[in-house]
Short mmCIF file of C-alpha atoms in Angstrom, two decimals:
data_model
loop_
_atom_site.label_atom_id
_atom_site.label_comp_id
_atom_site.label_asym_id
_atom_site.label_seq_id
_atom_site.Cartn_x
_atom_site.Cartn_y
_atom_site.Cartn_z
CA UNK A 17 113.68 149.46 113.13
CA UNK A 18 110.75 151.96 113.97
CA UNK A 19 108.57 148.71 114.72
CA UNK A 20 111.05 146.92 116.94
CA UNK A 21 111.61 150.45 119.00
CA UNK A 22 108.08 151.09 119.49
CA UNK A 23 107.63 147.34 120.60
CA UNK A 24 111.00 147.84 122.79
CA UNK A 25 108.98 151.28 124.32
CA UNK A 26 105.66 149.20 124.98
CA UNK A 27 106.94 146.53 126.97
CA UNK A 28 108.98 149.63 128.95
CA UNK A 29 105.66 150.92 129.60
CA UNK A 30 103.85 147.92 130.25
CA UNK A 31 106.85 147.03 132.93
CA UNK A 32 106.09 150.62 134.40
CA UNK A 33 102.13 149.79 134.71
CA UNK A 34 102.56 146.46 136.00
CA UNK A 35 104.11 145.36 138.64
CA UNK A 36 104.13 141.05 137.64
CA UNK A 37 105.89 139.30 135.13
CA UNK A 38 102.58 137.19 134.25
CA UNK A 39 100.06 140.26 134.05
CA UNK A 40 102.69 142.21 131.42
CA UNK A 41 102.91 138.36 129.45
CA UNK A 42 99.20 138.48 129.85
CA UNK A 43 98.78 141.75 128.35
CA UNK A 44 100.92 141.51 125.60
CA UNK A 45 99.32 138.29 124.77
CA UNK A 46 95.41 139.90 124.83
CA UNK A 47 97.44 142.65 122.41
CA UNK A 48 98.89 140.10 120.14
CA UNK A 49 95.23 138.23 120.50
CA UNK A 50 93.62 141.16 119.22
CA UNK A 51 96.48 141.56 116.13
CA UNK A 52 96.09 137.79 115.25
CA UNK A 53 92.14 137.76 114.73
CA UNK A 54 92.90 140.89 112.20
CA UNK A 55 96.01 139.91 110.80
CA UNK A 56 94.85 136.60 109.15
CA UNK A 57 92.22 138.05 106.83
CA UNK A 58 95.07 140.24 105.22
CA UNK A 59 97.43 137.17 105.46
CA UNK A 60 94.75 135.10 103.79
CA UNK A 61 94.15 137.81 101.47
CA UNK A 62 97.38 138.66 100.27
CA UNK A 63 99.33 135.00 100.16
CA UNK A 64 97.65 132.52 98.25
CA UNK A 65 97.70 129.86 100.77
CA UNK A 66 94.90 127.43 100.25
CA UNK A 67 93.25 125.37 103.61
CA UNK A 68 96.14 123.78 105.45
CA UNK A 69 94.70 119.93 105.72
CA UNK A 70 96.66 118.74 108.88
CA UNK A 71 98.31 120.72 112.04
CA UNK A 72 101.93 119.96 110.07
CA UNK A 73 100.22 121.57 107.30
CA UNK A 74 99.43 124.92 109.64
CA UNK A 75 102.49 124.67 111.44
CA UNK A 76 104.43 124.74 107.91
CA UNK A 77 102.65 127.86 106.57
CA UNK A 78 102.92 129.83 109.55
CA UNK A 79 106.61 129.27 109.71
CA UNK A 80 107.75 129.55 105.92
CA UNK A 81 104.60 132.01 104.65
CA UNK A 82 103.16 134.25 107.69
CA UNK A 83 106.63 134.52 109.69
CA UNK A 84 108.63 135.42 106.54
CA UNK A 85 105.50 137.67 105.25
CA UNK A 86 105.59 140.04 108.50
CA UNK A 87 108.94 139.59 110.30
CA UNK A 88 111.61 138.58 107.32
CA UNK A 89 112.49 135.30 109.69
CA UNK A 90 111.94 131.95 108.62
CA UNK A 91 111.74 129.36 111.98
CA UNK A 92 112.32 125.89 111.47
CA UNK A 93 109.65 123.61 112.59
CA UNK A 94 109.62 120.80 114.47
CA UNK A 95 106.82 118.33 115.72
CA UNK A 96 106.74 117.70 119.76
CA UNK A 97 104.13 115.35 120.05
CA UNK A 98 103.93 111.31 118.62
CA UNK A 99 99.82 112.45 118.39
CA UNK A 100 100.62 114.97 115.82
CA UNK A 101 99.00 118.47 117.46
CA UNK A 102 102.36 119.30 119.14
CA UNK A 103 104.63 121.66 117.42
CA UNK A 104 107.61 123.87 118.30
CA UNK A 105 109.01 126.84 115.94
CA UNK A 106 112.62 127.82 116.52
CA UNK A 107 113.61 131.00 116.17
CA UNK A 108 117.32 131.30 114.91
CA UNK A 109 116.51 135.21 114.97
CA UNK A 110 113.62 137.26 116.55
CA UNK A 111 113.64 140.67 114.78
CA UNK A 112 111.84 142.22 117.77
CA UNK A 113 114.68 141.71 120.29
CA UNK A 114 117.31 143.05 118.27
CA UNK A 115 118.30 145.79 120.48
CA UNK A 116 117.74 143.91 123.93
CA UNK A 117 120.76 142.40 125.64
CA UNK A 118 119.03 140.62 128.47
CA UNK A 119 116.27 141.01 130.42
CA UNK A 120 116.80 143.24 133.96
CA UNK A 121 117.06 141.05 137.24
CA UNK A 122 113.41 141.82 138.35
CA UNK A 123 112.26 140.53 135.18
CA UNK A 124 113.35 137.41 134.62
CA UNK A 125 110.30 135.53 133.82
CA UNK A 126 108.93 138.01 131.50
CA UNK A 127 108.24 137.11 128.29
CA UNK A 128 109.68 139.59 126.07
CA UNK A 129 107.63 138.55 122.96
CA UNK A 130 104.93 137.26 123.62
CA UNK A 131 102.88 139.37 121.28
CA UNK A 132 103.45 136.87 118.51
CA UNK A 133 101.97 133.96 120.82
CA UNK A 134 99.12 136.03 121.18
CA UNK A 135 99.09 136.76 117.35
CA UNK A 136 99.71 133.31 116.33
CA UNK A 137 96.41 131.95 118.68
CA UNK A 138 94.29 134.82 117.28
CA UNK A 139 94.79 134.04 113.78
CA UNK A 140 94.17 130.33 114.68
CA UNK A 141 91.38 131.06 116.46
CA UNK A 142 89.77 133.02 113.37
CA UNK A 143 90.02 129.83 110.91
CA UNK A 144 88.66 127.66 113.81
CA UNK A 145 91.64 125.82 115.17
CA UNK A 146 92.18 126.13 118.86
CA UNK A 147 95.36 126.34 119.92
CA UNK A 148 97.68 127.23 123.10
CA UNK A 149 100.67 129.32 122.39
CA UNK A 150 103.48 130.02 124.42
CA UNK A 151 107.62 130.19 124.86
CA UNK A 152 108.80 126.93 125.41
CA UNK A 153 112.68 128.05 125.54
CA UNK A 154 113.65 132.15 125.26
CA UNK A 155 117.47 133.29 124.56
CA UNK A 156 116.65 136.40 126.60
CA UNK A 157 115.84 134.35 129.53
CA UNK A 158 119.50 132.31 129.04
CA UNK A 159 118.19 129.85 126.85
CA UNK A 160 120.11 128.40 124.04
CA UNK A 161 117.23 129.20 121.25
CA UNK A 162 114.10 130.91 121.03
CA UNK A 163 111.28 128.02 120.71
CA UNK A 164 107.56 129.30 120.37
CA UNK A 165 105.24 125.83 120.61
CA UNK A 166 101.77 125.32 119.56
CA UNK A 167 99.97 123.08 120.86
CA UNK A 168 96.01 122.09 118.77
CA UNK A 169 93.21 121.54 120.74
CA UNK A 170 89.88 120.05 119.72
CA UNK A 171 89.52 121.55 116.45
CA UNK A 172 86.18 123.81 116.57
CA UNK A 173 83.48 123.00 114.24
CA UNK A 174 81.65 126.09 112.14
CA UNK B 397 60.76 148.38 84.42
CA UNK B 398 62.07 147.67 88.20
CA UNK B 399 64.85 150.46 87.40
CA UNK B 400 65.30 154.03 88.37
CA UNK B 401 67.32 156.31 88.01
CA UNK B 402 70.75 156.35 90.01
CA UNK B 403 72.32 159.73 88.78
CA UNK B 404 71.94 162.35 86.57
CA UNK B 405 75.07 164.36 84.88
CA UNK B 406 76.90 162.46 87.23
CA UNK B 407 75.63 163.64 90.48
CA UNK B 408 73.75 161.18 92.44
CA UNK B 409 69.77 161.21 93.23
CA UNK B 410 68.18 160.13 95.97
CA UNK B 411 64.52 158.83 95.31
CA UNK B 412 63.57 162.41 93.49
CA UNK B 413 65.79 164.43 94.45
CA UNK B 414 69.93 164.55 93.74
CA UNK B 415 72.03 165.43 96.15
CA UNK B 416 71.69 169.42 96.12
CA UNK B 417 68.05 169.35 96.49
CA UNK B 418 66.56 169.65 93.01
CA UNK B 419 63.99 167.98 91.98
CA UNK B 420 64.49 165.60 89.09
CA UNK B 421 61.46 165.88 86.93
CA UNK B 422 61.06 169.13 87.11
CA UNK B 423 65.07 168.99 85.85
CA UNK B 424 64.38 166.60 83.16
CA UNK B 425 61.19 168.76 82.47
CA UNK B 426 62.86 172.05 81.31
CA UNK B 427 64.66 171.73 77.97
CA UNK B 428 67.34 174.51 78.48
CA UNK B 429 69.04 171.72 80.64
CA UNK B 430 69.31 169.00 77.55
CA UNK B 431 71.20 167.60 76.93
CA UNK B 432 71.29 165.49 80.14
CA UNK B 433 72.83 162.00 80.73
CA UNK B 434 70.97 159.72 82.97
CA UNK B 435 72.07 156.88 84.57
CA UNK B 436 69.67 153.99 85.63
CA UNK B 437 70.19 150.89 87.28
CA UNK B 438 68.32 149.11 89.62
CA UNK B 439 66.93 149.73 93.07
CA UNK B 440 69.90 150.30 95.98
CA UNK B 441 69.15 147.89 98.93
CA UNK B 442 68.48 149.82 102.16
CA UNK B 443 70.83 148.46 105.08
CA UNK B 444 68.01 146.75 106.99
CA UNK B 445 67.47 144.81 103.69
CA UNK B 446 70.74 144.27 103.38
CA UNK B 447 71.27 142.53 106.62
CA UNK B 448 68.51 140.50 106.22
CA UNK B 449 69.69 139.29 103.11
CA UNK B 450 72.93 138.61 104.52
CA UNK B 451 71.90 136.55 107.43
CA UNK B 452 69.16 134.38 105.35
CA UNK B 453 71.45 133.96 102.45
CA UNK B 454 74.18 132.75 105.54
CA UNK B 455 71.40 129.84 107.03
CA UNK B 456 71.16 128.86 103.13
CA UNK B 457 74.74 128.80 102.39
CA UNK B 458 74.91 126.73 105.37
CA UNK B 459 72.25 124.31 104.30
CA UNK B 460 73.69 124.40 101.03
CA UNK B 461 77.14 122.74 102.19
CA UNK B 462 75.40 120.37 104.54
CA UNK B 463 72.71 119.12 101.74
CA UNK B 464 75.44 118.97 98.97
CA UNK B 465 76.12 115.76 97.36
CA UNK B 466 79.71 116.29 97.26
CA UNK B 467 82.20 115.68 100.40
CA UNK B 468 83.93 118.51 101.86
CA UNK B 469 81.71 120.98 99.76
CA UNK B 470 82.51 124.89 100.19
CA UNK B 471 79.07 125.96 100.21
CA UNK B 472 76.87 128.21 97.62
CA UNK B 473 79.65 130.04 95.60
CA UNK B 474 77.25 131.43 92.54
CA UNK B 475 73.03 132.10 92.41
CA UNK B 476 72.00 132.56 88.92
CA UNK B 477 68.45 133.97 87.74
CA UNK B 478 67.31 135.83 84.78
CA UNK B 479 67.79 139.28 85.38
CA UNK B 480 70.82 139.08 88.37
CA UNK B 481 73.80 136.72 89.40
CA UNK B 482 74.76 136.45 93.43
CA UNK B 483 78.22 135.38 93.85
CA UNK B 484 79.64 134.65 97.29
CA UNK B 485 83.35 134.15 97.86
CA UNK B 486 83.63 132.39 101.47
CA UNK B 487 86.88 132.97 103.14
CA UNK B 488 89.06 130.36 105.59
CA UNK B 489 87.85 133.01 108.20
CA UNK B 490 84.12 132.50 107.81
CA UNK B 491 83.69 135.88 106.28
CA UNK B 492 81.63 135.88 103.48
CA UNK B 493 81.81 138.16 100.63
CA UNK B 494 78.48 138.72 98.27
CA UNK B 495 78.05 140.64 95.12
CA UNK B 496 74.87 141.03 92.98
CA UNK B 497 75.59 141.78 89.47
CA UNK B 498 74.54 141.59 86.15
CA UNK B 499 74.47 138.04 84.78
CA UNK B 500 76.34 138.90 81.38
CA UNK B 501 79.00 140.55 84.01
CA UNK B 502 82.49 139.15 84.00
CA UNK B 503 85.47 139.15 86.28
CA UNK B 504 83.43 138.96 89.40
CA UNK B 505 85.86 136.55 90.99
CA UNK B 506 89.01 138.69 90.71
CA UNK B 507 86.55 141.33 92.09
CA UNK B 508 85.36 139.20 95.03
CA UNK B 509 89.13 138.48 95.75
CA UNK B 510 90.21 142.22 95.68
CA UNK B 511 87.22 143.12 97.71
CA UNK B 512 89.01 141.04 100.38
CA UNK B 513 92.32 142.45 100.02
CA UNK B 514 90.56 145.99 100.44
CA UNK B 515 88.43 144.79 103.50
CA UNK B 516 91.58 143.46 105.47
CA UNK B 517 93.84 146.02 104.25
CA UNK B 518 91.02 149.50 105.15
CA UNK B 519 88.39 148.03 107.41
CA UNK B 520 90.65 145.60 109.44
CA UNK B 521 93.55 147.67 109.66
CA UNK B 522 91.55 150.44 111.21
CA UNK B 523 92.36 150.71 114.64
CA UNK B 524 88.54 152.08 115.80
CA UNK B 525 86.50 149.53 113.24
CA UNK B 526 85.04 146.78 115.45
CA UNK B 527 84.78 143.31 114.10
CA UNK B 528 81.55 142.56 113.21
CA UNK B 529 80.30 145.94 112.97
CA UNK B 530 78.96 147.83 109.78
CA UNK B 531 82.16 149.05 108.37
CA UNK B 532 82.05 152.79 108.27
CA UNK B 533 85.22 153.43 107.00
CA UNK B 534 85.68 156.30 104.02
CA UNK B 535 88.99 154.52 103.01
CA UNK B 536 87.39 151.41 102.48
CA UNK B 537 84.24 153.14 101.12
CA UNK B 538 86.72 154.85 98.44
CA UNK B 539 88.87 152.06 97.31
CA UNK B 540 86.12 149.83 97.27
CA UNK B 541 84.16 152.26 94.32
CA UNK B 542 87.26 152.16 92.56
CA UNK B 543 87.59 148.69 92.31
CA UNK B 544 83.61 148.62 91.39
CA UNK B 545 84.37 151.35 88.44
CA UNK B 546 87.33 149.16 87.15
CA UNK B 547 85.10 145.83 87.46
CA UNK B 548 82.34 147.44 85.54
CA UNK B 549 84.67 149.02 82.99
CA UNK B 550 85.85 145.49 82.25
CA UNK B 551 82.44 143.68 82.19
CA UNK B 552 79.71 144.25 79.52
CA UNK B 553 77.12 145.64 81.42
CA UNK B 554 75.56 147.39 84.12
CA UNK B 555 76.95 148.29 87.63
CA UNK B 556 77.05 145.78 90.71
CA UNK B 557 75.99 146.11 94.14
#
């Protein structure tokens, strides 16, 4: 509860700082960039996930493994794309707007989470897959689910 | 021969002297002190020679996984020699882990691995540790002896470094 507060008080503060919608998403996803290229090593560390051998593969573990490991939800994955490097994770539940009705008028294209996109393309980054992150569908915004996609890029070579 | 000593009733020496300034042969010299355990082991790296090892041992690492006959190969993951054993545990992150030991020394895997759970758990976690940096971080420093002491304790022999 302490973690979804302080995240609640962040984006408050954020809001106060900045006056746009797209420089608070950008800032929260440079924060959640900076989590990601951290959090893998200890999610690498501590689950015993071997090296994911297709995008599926990584879309799979990050929904059942690193979701479940660090915010108790498990999203249900889905592939977007016929060329395989599209994917979408729906969210029946996103811990970190538990206490947030809706967003305020001025708001609406704020996106209220986007911390985890920026987590999710950090970590990616880290193990060399490129990848674009970003709400396709938000219940805060009046949408029926919460959909983060993921979209590969040209996979970067060591 | 290529040893010295590394501590002496427990307290740590530096070159000749331990860490409160006495000299050591002139402590070993004078029998009222006896009797005295000594510790020996061999040579600590300096931190330039570290980071030179690091980076050449990361070009052959990399040469290693190019040259090797076997598709998809992970790259040098154990140097043995007669008197030491480098083992290198590469992560999905690039980061590579290396540990000299004693070749009759077991249980260096498990010790690689819990190396990494220390790093991200201390060194990552730290808000003011940049990435890439020498990690300066006593929690990390700590844990990281422990799991040394219990590593040694299980192998037969001598400490790693």
């Amino acid at each position: 509860e302490l973690f979804v507060l302080t995240y609640g008080a962040l984006v408050a503060q954020l809001c106060k700082d900045y006056e746009k919608d797209e420089d608070v998403n950008t800032c929260l996803d440079s924060m959640g960039y900076g989590i990601g290229v951290r959090l893998i090593d200890d999610f690498l560390a501590h689950s015993a996930v071997k090296k994911c051998r297709s995008y599926s593969e990584t879309a799979d573990t990050i929904a059942q493994v690193a979701f479940k490991m660090y915010l108790g939800v498990t999203p249900s994955v889905s592939c977007l794309s016929a060329a395989g490097n599209e994917f979408s994770l729906i969210l029946d539940k996103n811990p970190l707007v538990d206490f947030v009705e809706e967003l305020p008028a001025e708001r609406a294209s704020l996106c209220y989470s986007n911390l985890l996109c920026g987590v999710i393309r950090g970590a990616l980054e880290m193990v060399h897959l490129a990848a674009e992150v970003s709400f396709l569908q938000d219940r805060l915004k009046g949408d029926a689910v919460t959909e983060i996609g993921i979209t590969f890029l040209r996979k970067a070579e060591d | 021969v290529g040893h010295v000593v590394l501590a002496i009733n427990g307290a740590e020496v530096n070159g000749r002297f331990t860490a409160d300034g006495k000299d050591v042969l002139e402590f070993l010299g004078n029998p009222a002190n006896y009797p005295v355990s000594i510790r020996f082991g061999r040579h600590r790296l300096s931190s330039n020679e570290k980071l030179m090892l690091a980076s050449m041992f990361h070009s052959l690492f990399a040469i290693g996984s190019q040259l090797s006959p076997e598709v998809g190969s992970s790259g040098i993951e154990m140097l043995e020699t007669d008197t030491f054993k480098l083992h290198c545990f590469q992560t999905l992150t690039g980061i590579k882990f290396v540990v000299l030991a004693d070749p009759r020394q077991a249980g260096i895997d498990s010790l690689l691995r819990k190396i990494y759970e220390i790093y991200s758990d201390f060194a990552l976690k730290n808000p003011f540790y940049s990435l890439e940096m020498p990690i300066r971080c006593e929690l990390f420093d700590q844990n990281l002896k422990l799991a040394l002491e219990v590593a040694e304790k299980a192998g037969p022999f001598g400490p790693g470094s």
